[in-house]
């Protein structure tokens, strides 16, 4: 009775704030939600600023540079679509402006990754609708 | 605010029940749950219709709600129901906390906490975490921001924490392995353990295949079917019941911050249990050094190490060495998961941990009995690091 609902590469559902985030990615413009009042970044997006309680938000551009925070190296597929990518490192990158993202660091074997390694964004145009912000060593 | 110490030893577990754990079953979650429920009620020696509170840890038990329990148990006036779905694997101890409050406040006389895990026959964990149909905001985040990068299964998010722990504290693969080996050893002594009769050495552990570095197959908990249940009442009422009561001395739930997203926590190794454990010890009036055994939520080896630290059994960062040299095995400094845990007994979302702790405190565990056990800890972990803890005594 097991049904693996993730046989295909699972794309984000482009609605609400995710649609806004990925629309910027498609334009090769990495932005994060930021409180329009106190300018505190937050990710993933949510309605209310937990510092000043403003509902006003803006999509603030970042430089696209950051550092490796931690990672795992996937060696068992979470769906058929992932078999051809394995092994891949799923990395948490901390942007210089603060937000952390789940992403890939490409152009380097997973066993060469180091905590604190400086990285820079690049854009992987996966489908006509979805572009993913990935990173490579600086 | 009232002093939580007022709740110390005011309520107790008076009945436990557990079905066989299997990999695959033809029984429905409701059927399994009712079987475990009747075992627990008979163990307590009360009539099913005396139950007036049902705390259903995840709210539905594979389709069965509190109302199904009322219907099956003949409870014509079900007074109190609650559930704690966001707590994930921490929901069992949080459910116990809900029962404590309902009993101590006088709202209920007898509370049932039943749970069925249908992880082999039902949907697998990897398919549930990124499925917003479970109505958790965190699932939507995983779907939209992790899953496109191939991160969706629990071992992956949790491996992030393990890698960070290795980086900061020098925790080794063998230290993760020591947790898995200890759990497997204990499972050999439990008649209802999936891995009984299948011993495992450190060499077996090291040779097992990678799932998501630094986690190997044997760092990951089992996927099994089976149900368990426990019945609670007040210390006053327990005097007239057939079992020796096991008292809830301290209990608390806690949350990481922010709770819904691991990467954006200031410190991804600060977990819910860091908040709840001090509260539970204060309520119980005991220290970690007083504890005779601990049933730790071992969804993955690294998460067990994090909780051993956060429950105060060693300092932050020292969990790796703490788990070596037989320290967490029966006869060691702190026996952990005397039933084999989620890693080697079965994955019943820590219902099996609660049941084992109660069984230990009844001193009826035979060859796996912790000698003269008086105080035991049960922890829960789930939903990306929520953490609950119960301190139980006999
Ligand atoms: Zn603000």
Coordinates of C-alpha atoms and ligand atoms in Angstrom, one line a residue:
Chain A
X1 CA 0.0 0.0 0.0
X2 CA 3.0 2.3 0.0
X3 CA 2.7 5.0 -2.5
X4 CA 5.7 7.2 -3.1
X5 CA 4.2 10.6 -4.0
X6 CA 7.5 12.0 -4.8
X7 CA 8.7 10.0 -7.8
X8 CA 9.1 13.2 -9.7
X9 CA 11.3 16.1 -9.0
X10 CA 9.1 18.2 -6.7
X11 CA 8.8 21.8 -7.6
X12 CA 7.7 24.5 -5.3
X13 CA 4.0 25.4 -5.5
X14 CA 4.0 28.9 -6.9
X15 CA 1.4 30.7 -4.8
X16 CA 1.5 33.4 -2.2
X17 CA 4.9 34.4 -0.9
X18 CA 6.6 31.4 -2.6
X19 CA 5.4 32.7 -5.9
X20 CA 7.0 36.1 -5.2
X21 CA 10.2 34.5 -4.0
X22 CA 10.6 32.4 -7.1
X23 CA 9.5 35.1 -9.5
X24 CA 12.6 37.1 -8.3
X25 CA 14.7 33.9 -8.7
X26 CA 13.5 33.6 -12.3
X27 CA 14.8 37.1 -12.9
X28 CA 18.2 36.1 -11.4
X29 CA 17.5 38.4 -8.5
X30 CA 17.8 36.8 -5.1
X31 CA 15.6 38.6 -2.6
X32 CA 14.3 37.8 0.8
X33 CA 11.3 39.0 2.8
X34 CA 12.2 41.9 5.0
X35 CA 10.2 44.0 7.5
X36 CA 9.5 47.3 5.8
X37 CA 9.5 49.1 9.1
X38 CA 12.5 47.8 11.1
X39 CA 14.3 46.2 8.2
X40 CA 14.8 42.7 9.8
X41 CA 15.1 39.9 7.3
X42 CA 13.0 36.8 7.7
X43 CA 13.0 33.5 5.9
X44 CA 10.9 31.5 5.1
X45 CA 8.3 34.3 4.7
X46 CA 5.6 34.9 7.2
X47 CA 3.0 37.5 7.8
X48 CA 4.2 39.3 11.0
X49 CA 7.6 40.8 12.1
X50 CA 8.4 39.3 15.4
X51 CA 10.7 42.3 16.3
X52 CA 8.4 45.3 15.8
X53 CA 5.1 43.5 14.9
X54 CA 4.7 45.3 11.6
X55 CA 2.7 43.6 8.8
X56 CA 4.5 45.7 6.2
X57 CA 7.0 43.7 4.1
X58 CA 9.3 44.3 1.2
X59 CA 11.4 42.0 -1.0
X60 CA 15.0 43.1 -0.3
X61 CA 17.8 42.2 -2.6
X62 CA 20.9 40.5 -1.2
X63 CA 24.5 40.4 -2.6
X64 CA 24.2 36.7 -3.2
X65 CA 27.3 35.8 -1.2
X66 CA 27.4 33.8 2.0
X67 CA 29.0 30.9 3.8
X68 CA 28.5 27.2 4.2
X69 CA 26.7 26.6 7.6
X70 CA 26.1 22.8 7.5
X71 CA 25.2 20.1 5.1
X72 CA 24.3 16.5 4.5
X73 CA 25.2 14.3 1.6
X74 CA 22.2 12.4 0.2
X75 CA 23.1 8.9 -0.8
X76 CA 19.6 7.3 -0.8
X77 CA 17.0 8.7 -3.1
X78 CA 13.9 10.4 -1.7
X79 CA 12.2 9.8 -5.1
X80 CA 13.2 8.4 -8.5
X81 CA 13.9 11.9 -9.8
X82 CA 16.9 12.1 -7.4
X83 CA 18.7 8.9 -8.4
X84 CA 20.7 10.6 -11.1
X85 CA 21.9 13.4 -8.8
X86 CA 23.3 11.2 -6.1
X87 CA 25.4 11.7 -4.2
X88 CA 24.5 15.4 -3.7
X89 CA 25.2 17.7 -0.8
X90 CA 22.1 19.5 0.5
X91 CA 23.7 22.5 2.1
X92 CA 22.5 25.2 4.4
X93 CA 24.1 28.5 3.3
X94 CA 24.0 31.6 5.5
X95 CA 23.7 34.7 3.4
X96 CA 25.9 37.6 4.4
X97 CA 22.7 39.5 5.2
X98 CA 21.6 36.8 7.6
X99 CA 18.9 34.5 6.1
X100 CA 19.9 30.9 5.7
X101 CA 18.7 28.7 2.8
X102 CA 18.6 25.1 1.9
X103 CA 20.5 24.8 -1.4
X104 CA 23.2 23.1 -3.3
X105 CA 26.9 24.1 -3.6
X106 CA 28.0 22.9 -7.0
X107 CA 31.4 22.7 -8.6
X108 CA 33.0 21.0 -5.6
X109 CA 32.8 17.4 -4.5
X110 CA 30.7 17.0 -1.3
X111 CA 33.8 15.7 0.7
X112 CA 35.6 19.0 0.0
X113 CA 32.9 21.2 1.7
X114 CA 34.0 23.1 4.8
X115 CA 32.0 25.0 7.3
X116 CA 32.5 28.7 6.7
X117 CA 33.5 28.2 3.1
X118 CA 32.6 31.4 1.1
X119 CA 30.1 30.8 -1.7
X120 CA 28.3 32.9 -4.4
X121 CA 24.9 32.4 -5.9
X122 CA 24.2 31.1 -9.5
X123 CA 20.8 30.5 -11.1
X124 CA 19.7 27.0 -12.3
X125 CA 16.8 27.5 -14.7
X126 CA 15.2 24.2 -14.0
X127 CA 11.9 24.7 -15.9
X128 CA 10.4 27.7 -17.7
X129 CA 8.7 28.6 -14.5
X130 CA 11.1 27.6 -11.8
X131 CA 14.7 28.9 -11.3
X132 CA 16.6 27.7 -8.3
X133 CA 19.2 29.8 -6.5
X134 CA 22.2 27.5 -6.1
X135 CA 25.7 28.4 -5.0
X136 CA 29.3 27.7 -5.9
X137 CA 32.6 28.3 -4.1
X138 CA 33.8 31.9 -4.4
Chain B
X1 CA 0.9 31.6 38.0
X2 CA 0.4 28.6 40.1
X3 CA 3.6 26.7 41.0
X4 CA 4.0 23.7 38.7
X5 CA 5.5 21.9 41.7
X6 CA 2.0 21.6 43.0
X7 CA 1.5 19.0 40.2
X8 CA 4.4 16.8 41.4
X9 CA 3.3 13.2 41.9
X10 CA -0.4 14.2 41.8
X11 CA -1.2 11.9 38.8
X12 CA 0.0 8.5 37.7
X13 CA 0.0 5.9 35.0
X14 CA -2.1 2.9 36.2
X15 CA -2.4 0.9 33.0
X16 CA -0.3 0.1 30.0
X17 CA -0.9 -2.0 26.9
X18 CA 0.9 -2.7 23.7
X19 CA 0.2 -4.9 20.6
X20 CA 2.9 -6.9 18.8
X21 CA 5.1 -4.8 16.7
X22 CA 5.4 -6.0 13.1
X23 CA 6.6 -5.0 9.6
X24 CA 3.3 -5.2 7.8
X25 CA -0.2 -5.9 9.1
X26 CA -3.7 -6.6 7.9
X27 CA -5.3 -4.9 10.8
X28 CA -6.4 -1.3 10.6
X29 CA -5.0 1.4 12.9
X30 CA -8.3 1.6 14.7
X31 CA -8.3 -2.1 15.3
X32 CA -4.7 -2.1 16.6
X33 CA -5.5 1.0 18.8
X34 CA -8.5 -0.6 20.3
X35 CA -6.6 -3.8 21.1
X36 CA -3.9 -1.9 22.9
X37 CA -6.5 0.3 24.6
X38 CA -8.3 -2.7 26.0
X39 CA -5.0 -4.2 27.2
X40 CA -4.3 -0.9 29.1
X41 CA -7.8 -0.7 30.5
X42 CA -7.7 -4.3 31.7
X43 CA -4.2 -3.7 33.1
X44 CA -5.6 -0.8 35.1
X45 CA -8.6 -2.9 36.2
X46 CA -11.2 -0.3 35.4
X47 CA -14.3 -0.5 33.2
X48 CA -13.8 1.0 29.7
X49 CA -16.7 3.4 30.3
X50 CA -14.9 4.9 33.3
X51 CA -12.6 6.6 30.8
X52 CA -13.8 10.2 30.6
X53 CA -10.8 11.8 28.8
X54 CA -9.1 10.8 25.6
X55 CA -5.9 12.5 24.7
X56 CA -5.1 11.4 21.1
X57 CA -1.5 12.4 20.6
X58 CA -1.7 13.2 16.9
X59 CA -5.4 13.8 16.8
X60 CA -6.5 11.1 14.4
X61 CA -4.5 7.8 15.0
X62 CA -4.7 6.9 11.3
X63 CA -8.3 8.0 10.9
X64 CA -9.7 7.3 14.4
X65 CA -10.6 10.4 16.4
X66 CA -11.5 10.7 20.1
X67 CA -15.1 10.1 19.1
X68 CA -14.2 6.6 17.8
X69 CA -12.9 5.8 21.3
X70 CA -16.1 7.0 22.9
X71 CA -18.1 4.8 20.5
X72 CA -16.0 1.7 21.0
X73 CA -15.5 2.1 24.7
X74 CA -19.1 3.0 25.6
X75 CA -18.2 6.4 26.9
X76 CA -21.5 8.2 26.9
X77 CA -20.2 11.4 28.4
X78 CA -16.6 12.0 27.1
X79 CA -15.5 15.1 29.0
X80 CA -12.1 16.0 27.7
X81 CA -10.2 15.5 24.4
X82 CA -7.0 17.0 23.2
X83 CA -4.2 16.4 20.7
X84 CA -0.7 17.7 20.0
X85 CA -0.1 17.1 16.3
X86 CA 2.6 19.8 15.8
X87 CA 4.8 18.1 18.4
X88 CA 5.5 15.2 16.1
X89 CA 7.3 12.5 18.0
X90 CA 7.2 14.7 21.2
X91 CA 3.4 14.3 21.1
X92 CA 3.3 11.2 23.4
X93 CA 4.9 13.0 26.4
X94 CA 3.0 16.2 25.6
X95 CA -0.2 14.1 25.6
X96 CA 0.8 12.8 29.0
X97 CA 1.2 16.4 30.1
X98 CA -2.3 17.1 28.8
X99 CA -3.6 14.2 30.8
X100 CA -1.8 15.4 33.9
X101 CA -3.5 18.8 33.6
X102 CA -7.0 17.3 32.9
X103 CA -6.7 15.0 36.0
X104 CA -5.0 17.4 38.4
X105 CA -7.5 20.1 37.7
X106 CA -10.4 17.7 38.5
X107 CA -11.9 17.8 35.0
X108 CA -11.4 14.1 34.4
X109 CA -11.1 10.9 36.5
X110 CA -9.5 8.5 34.0
X111 CA -7.6 9.6 30.9
X112 CA -6.7 7.3 28.1
X113 CA -3.7 8.0 25.8
X114 CA -3.7 5.6 22.8
X115 CA -1.5 5.7 19.8
X116 CA -1.0 3.6 16.7
X117 CA 2.0 3.9 14.4
X118 CA 1.4 2.6 10.9
X119 CA 4.7 3.4 9.5
X120 CA 5.2 0.2 7.5
X121 CA 1.8 -0.3 6.0
X122 CA 0.7 3.3 5.9
X123 CA 2.4 6.4 4.3
X124 CA 6.2 6.5 4.9
X125 CA 7.7 9.4 6.8
X126 CA 9.5 10.7 3.7
X127 CA 6.1 11.1 2.0
X128 CA 4.5 13.0 4.9
X129 CA 6.9 15.7 5.8
X130 CA 6.5 17.8 2.7
X131 CA 2.8 17.2 2.4
X132 CA 0.9 20.3 3.5
X133 CA -2.3 18.3 3.6
X134 CA -1.2 17.5 7.2
X135 CA -2.0 21.2 7.7
X136 CA 1.3 22.2 9.2
X137 CA 3.0 25.4 8.0
X138 CA 6.3 23.7 8.4
X139 CA 5.3 21.2 5.7
X140 CA 4.7 24.0 3.3
X141 CA 8.1 25.4 3.9
X142 CA 9.7 22.0 3.2
X143 CA 7.7 21.7 0.1
X144 CA 8.5 25.1 -1.3
X145 CA 12.0 25.8 0.0
X146 CA 13.8 22.4 0.8
X147 CA 12.2 19.8 -1.4
X148 CA 13.3 21.5 -4.7
X149 CA 16.8 20.9 -3.4
X150 CA 16.2 17.2 -2.6
X151 CA 15.7 17.7 1.1
X152 CA 12.5 16.2 2.3
X153 CA 13.0 13.1 4.5
X154 CA 13.5 13.5 8.2
X155 CA 17.1 12.0 8.3
X156 CA 18.2 14.8 6.0
X157 CA 17.1 17.7 8.1
X158 CA 18.3 15.9 11.2
X159 CA 21.6 15.1 9.5
X160 CA 22.2 18.8 9.2
X161 CA 22.2 19.0 13.0
X162 CA 24.4 15.9 13.3
X163 CA 27.0 17.4 10.9
X164 CA 27.0 20.7 12.9
X165 CA 27.5 18.7 16.1
X166 CA 30.4 16.8 14.6
X167 CA 31.9 20.1 13.4
X168 CA 31.6 22.0 16.7
X169 CA 32.4 19.1 19.1
X170 CA 34.3 16.5 17.1
X171 CA 31.6 13.9 17.5
X172 CA 32.6 10.8 15.6
X173 CA 30.8 8.2 13.4
X174 CA 31.7 5.6 16.0
X175 CA 29.9 7.6 18.7
X176 CA 26.8 7.7 16.6
X177 CA 27.3 4.0 16.1
X178 CA 27.6 3.4 19.9
X179 CA 24.0 4.6 20.2
X180 CA 22.8 2.2 17.6
X181 CA 24.8 -0.7 19.0
X182 CA 23.4 -0.1 22.6
X183 CA 19.8 0.0 21.4
X184 CA 20.3 -3.3 19.4
X185 CA 21.8 -5.0 22.5
X186 CA 18.8 -4.0 24.6
X187 CA 16.4 -5.2 21.9
X188 CA 17.8 -8.7 22.3
X189 CA 16.3 -8.7 25.8
X190 CA 12.7 -7.6 24.8
X191 CA 10.3 -10.3 23.6
X192 CA 8.4 -7.7 21.5
X193 CA 11.3 -6.2 19.7
X194 CA 11.6 -6.3 15.9
X195 CA 15.3 -6.7 16.1
X196 CA 15.4 -9.4 18.8
X197 CA 17.5 -12.3 17.5
X198 CA 19.3 -9.9 15.1
X199 CA 22.4 -8.7 17.1
X200 CA 24.6 -6.0 15.6
X201 CA 28.2 -5.1 16.2
X202 CA 30.1 -1.8 15.6
X203 CA 31.6 -3.4 12.5
X204 CA 28.1 -4.2 11.2
X205 CA 27.2 -0.6 11.9
X206 CA 30.2 0.8 10.1
X207 CA 29.5 -1.5 7.1
X208 CA 25.9 -0.4 6.8
X209 CA 25.0 1.7 3.7
X210 CA 24.8 5.4 3.7
X211 CA 21.5 7.1 3.8
X212 CA 22.5 10.7 4.1
X213 CA 25.9 11.5 5.5
X214 CA 26.6 11.4 8.4
X215 CA 23.7 9.0 8.8
X216 CA 23.9 5.3 7.8
X217 CA 21.0 2.9 7.6
X218 CA 21.6 1.8 11.1
X219 CA 21.5 5.4 12.4
X220 CA 17.8 5.5 11.4
X221 CA 14.8 4.3 13.3
X222 CA 12.6 1.4 12.1
X223 CA 9.4 1.7 10.2
X224 CA 6.9 -0.6 11.9
X225 CA 3.2 -1.1 12.7
X226 CA 1.7 -1.5 16.1
X227 CA -0.2 0.3 18.8
X228 CA 0.1 1.1 22.5
X229 CA -1.9 2.9 25.1
X230 CA -1.7 4.0 28.7
X231 CA -4.3 5.0 31.3
X232 CA -3.8 7.7 33.9
X233 CA -5.6 8.8 37.0
X234 CA -5.0 10.8 40.1
X235 CA -2.8 9.5 42.9
X236 CA -5.8 9.4 45.2
X237 CA -7.8 7.2 42.9
X238 CA -4.8 5.0 42.1
X239 CA -4.7 3.7 45.7
X240 CA -7.7 1.5 45.0
X241 CA -6.4 0.1 41.7
X242 CA -4.6 -3.1 41.1
X243 CA -1.3 -1.9 39.7
X244 CA 1.5 -0.1 41.6
X245 CA 1.1 3.4 40.4
X246 CA 3.9 5.1 38.4
X247 CA 3.8 8.8 39.4
X248 CA 4.4 11.8 37.1
X249 CA 6.9 13.8 39.1
X250 CA 7.8 16.3 36.5
X251 CA 6.6 17.0 33.0
X252 CA 7.1 19.7 30.4
X253 CA 7.0 20.5 26.7
X254 CA 9.3 22.9 24.9
X255 CA 10.0 24.3 21.4
X256 CA 13.0 25.3 19.4
X257 CA 12.9 28.9 18.1
X258 CA 11.7 29.6 15.5
X259 CA 9.9 26.2 15.7
X260 CA 9.0 25.8 12.0
X261 CA 12.4 26.1 10.2
X262 CA 15.6 24.4 11.3
X263 CA 18.1 26.4 9.2
X264 CA 17.0 29.9 10.4
X265 CA 17.4 29.1 14.1
X266 CA 20.2 31.2 15.6
X267 CA 21.7 27.9 16.9
X268 CA 20.3 24.8 15.2
X269 CA 21.5 22.7 18.1
X270 CA 19.3 24.5 20.6
X271 CA 16.2 22.2 20.8
X272 CA 12.9 22.2 22.5
X273 CA 14.2 20.0 25.3
X274 CA 16.7 22.7 26.3
X275 CA 13.6 24.7 27.4
X276 CA 11.5 21.9 28.8
X277 CA 14.0 19.8 30.7
X278 CA 14.9 22.4 33.4
X279 CA 11.2 23.0 34.0
X280 CA 10.5 19.3 34.4
X281 CA 13.4 18.8 36.8
X282 CA 12.3 21.8 38.9
X283 CA 8.7 20.4 39.0
X284 CA 10.0 17.0 40.1
X285 CA 12.6 18.4 42.5
X286 CA 15.3 16.1 41.3
X287 CA 18.5 16.4 39.3
X288 CA 19.7 14.5 36.2
X289 CA 22.2 12.7 38.4
X290 CA 19.3 11.2 40.3
X291 CA 17.8 9.5 37.3
X292 CA 18.2 5.7 37.0
X293 CA 17.4 5.2 33.3
X294 CA 16.2 7.2 30.3
X295 CA 14.0 6.3 27.4
X296 CA 15.2 8.8 24.8
X297 CA 13.5 9.6 21.5
X298 CA 15.9 7.9 19.2
X299 CA 14.5 8.7 15.7
X300 CA 18.2 9.0 14.7
X301 CA 21.3 8.4 16.6
X302 CA 22.4 12.0 16.5
X303 CA 19.1 13.2 17.8
X304 CA 19.5 10.8 20.8
X305 CA 22.9 12.4 21.5
X306 CA 21.4 15.9 21.4
X307 CA 18.7 14.9 23.8
X308 CA 21.0 13.2 26.2
X309 CA 22.8 16.5 26.5
X310 CA 19.7 18.6 26.7
X311 CA 18.2 16.4 29.3
X312 CA 21.2 17.3 31.4
X313 CA 23.0 13.9 31.5
X314 CA 26.2 15.5 30.2
X315 CA 27.3 18.9 29.0
X316 CA 26.5 20.2 25.5
X317 CA 29.0 18.7 23.1
X318 CA 29.9 15.8 25.4
X319 CA 27.0 13.5 24.2
X320 CA 29.3 11.6 21.8
X321 CA 31.8 10.4 24.3
X322 CA 29.0 9.9 26.9
X323 CA 27.5 7.3 24.7
X324 CA 30.7 5.2 24.4
X325 CA 32.2 2.5 26.5
X326 CA 28.8 0.9 27.4
X327 CA 27.8 4.0 29.4
X328 CA 24.2 4.0 28.0
X329 CA 23.9 0.2 28.1
X330 CA 22.2 -1.8 30.8
X331 CA 24.7 -1.9 33.7
X332 CA 26.2 1.3 32.5
X333 CA 26.1 4.8 34.0
X334 CA 22.7 5.6 32.4
X335 CA 20.9 2.8 30.7
X336 CA 19.2 4.4 27.7
X337 CA 16.3 2.7 25.8
X338 CA 16.1 -0.5 27.8
X339 CA 13.6 -1.8 25.3
X340 CA 15.7 -1.2 22.2
X341 CA 14.1 2.1 21.3
X342 CA 12.8 3.3 17.9
X343 CA 16.1 2.1 16.5
X344 CA 15.7 -1.6 17.4
X345 CA 12.4 -2.3 19.2
X346 CA 9.9 -0.5 17.0
X347 CA 8.8 2.9 16.0
X348 CA 5.7 3.7 17.9
X349 CA 6.4 7.4 18.2
X350 CA 7.7 6.9 21.7
X351 CA 4.5 5.3 23.0
X352 CA 6.8 2.3 23.4
X353 CA 9.2 4.5 25.5
X354 CA 6.4 5.5 27.9
X355 CA 5.3 1.9 28.3
X356 CA 8.9 0.7 28.9
X357 CA 9.5 3.4 31.5
X358 CA 6.3 2.4 33.3
X359 CA 7.3 -1.3 33.1
X360 CA 10.8 -0.6 34.4
X361 CA 9.3 1.4 37.4
X362 CA 7.0 -1.6 38.1
X363 CA 10.3 -3.5 38.4
X364 CA 8.9 -6.3 36.1
X365 CA 11.3 -6.2 33.2
X366 CA 13.1 -9.5 33.9
X367 CA 16.6 -9.7 32.5
X368 CA 16.5 -6.2 31.2
X369 CA 15.3 -4.7 34.5
X370 CA 17.3 -1.7 35.8
X371 CA 18.1 -2.8 39.3
X372 CA 16.2 -0.9 42.0
X373 CA 14.9 1.6 39.5
X374 CA 13.1 4.5 41.2
X375 CA 13.3 7.4 38.8
X376 CA 13.1 7.3 35.0
X377 CA 13.0 9.9 32.2
X378 CA 11.1 9.7 28.9
X379 CA 11.8 12.3 26.2
X380 CA 10.0 13.1 23.0
X381 CA 11.4 14.7 19.9
X382 CA 9.5 15.7 16.8
X383 CA 8.4 18.2 14.2
X384 CA 12.0 19.5 13.7
X385 CA 13.0 19.6 17.3
X386 CA 10.1 20.1 19.6
X387 CA 11.0 18.4 22.9
X388 CA 9.0 17.0 25.8
X389 CA 10.1 15.2 28.9
X390 CA 8.5 13.3 31.7
X391 CA 10.2 12.4 34.9
X392 CA 8.5 9.3 36.4
X393 CA 8.9 7.5 39.7
X394 CA 7.5 4.5 41.5
Ligands
LIG1 ZN1 9.9 44.7 12.0

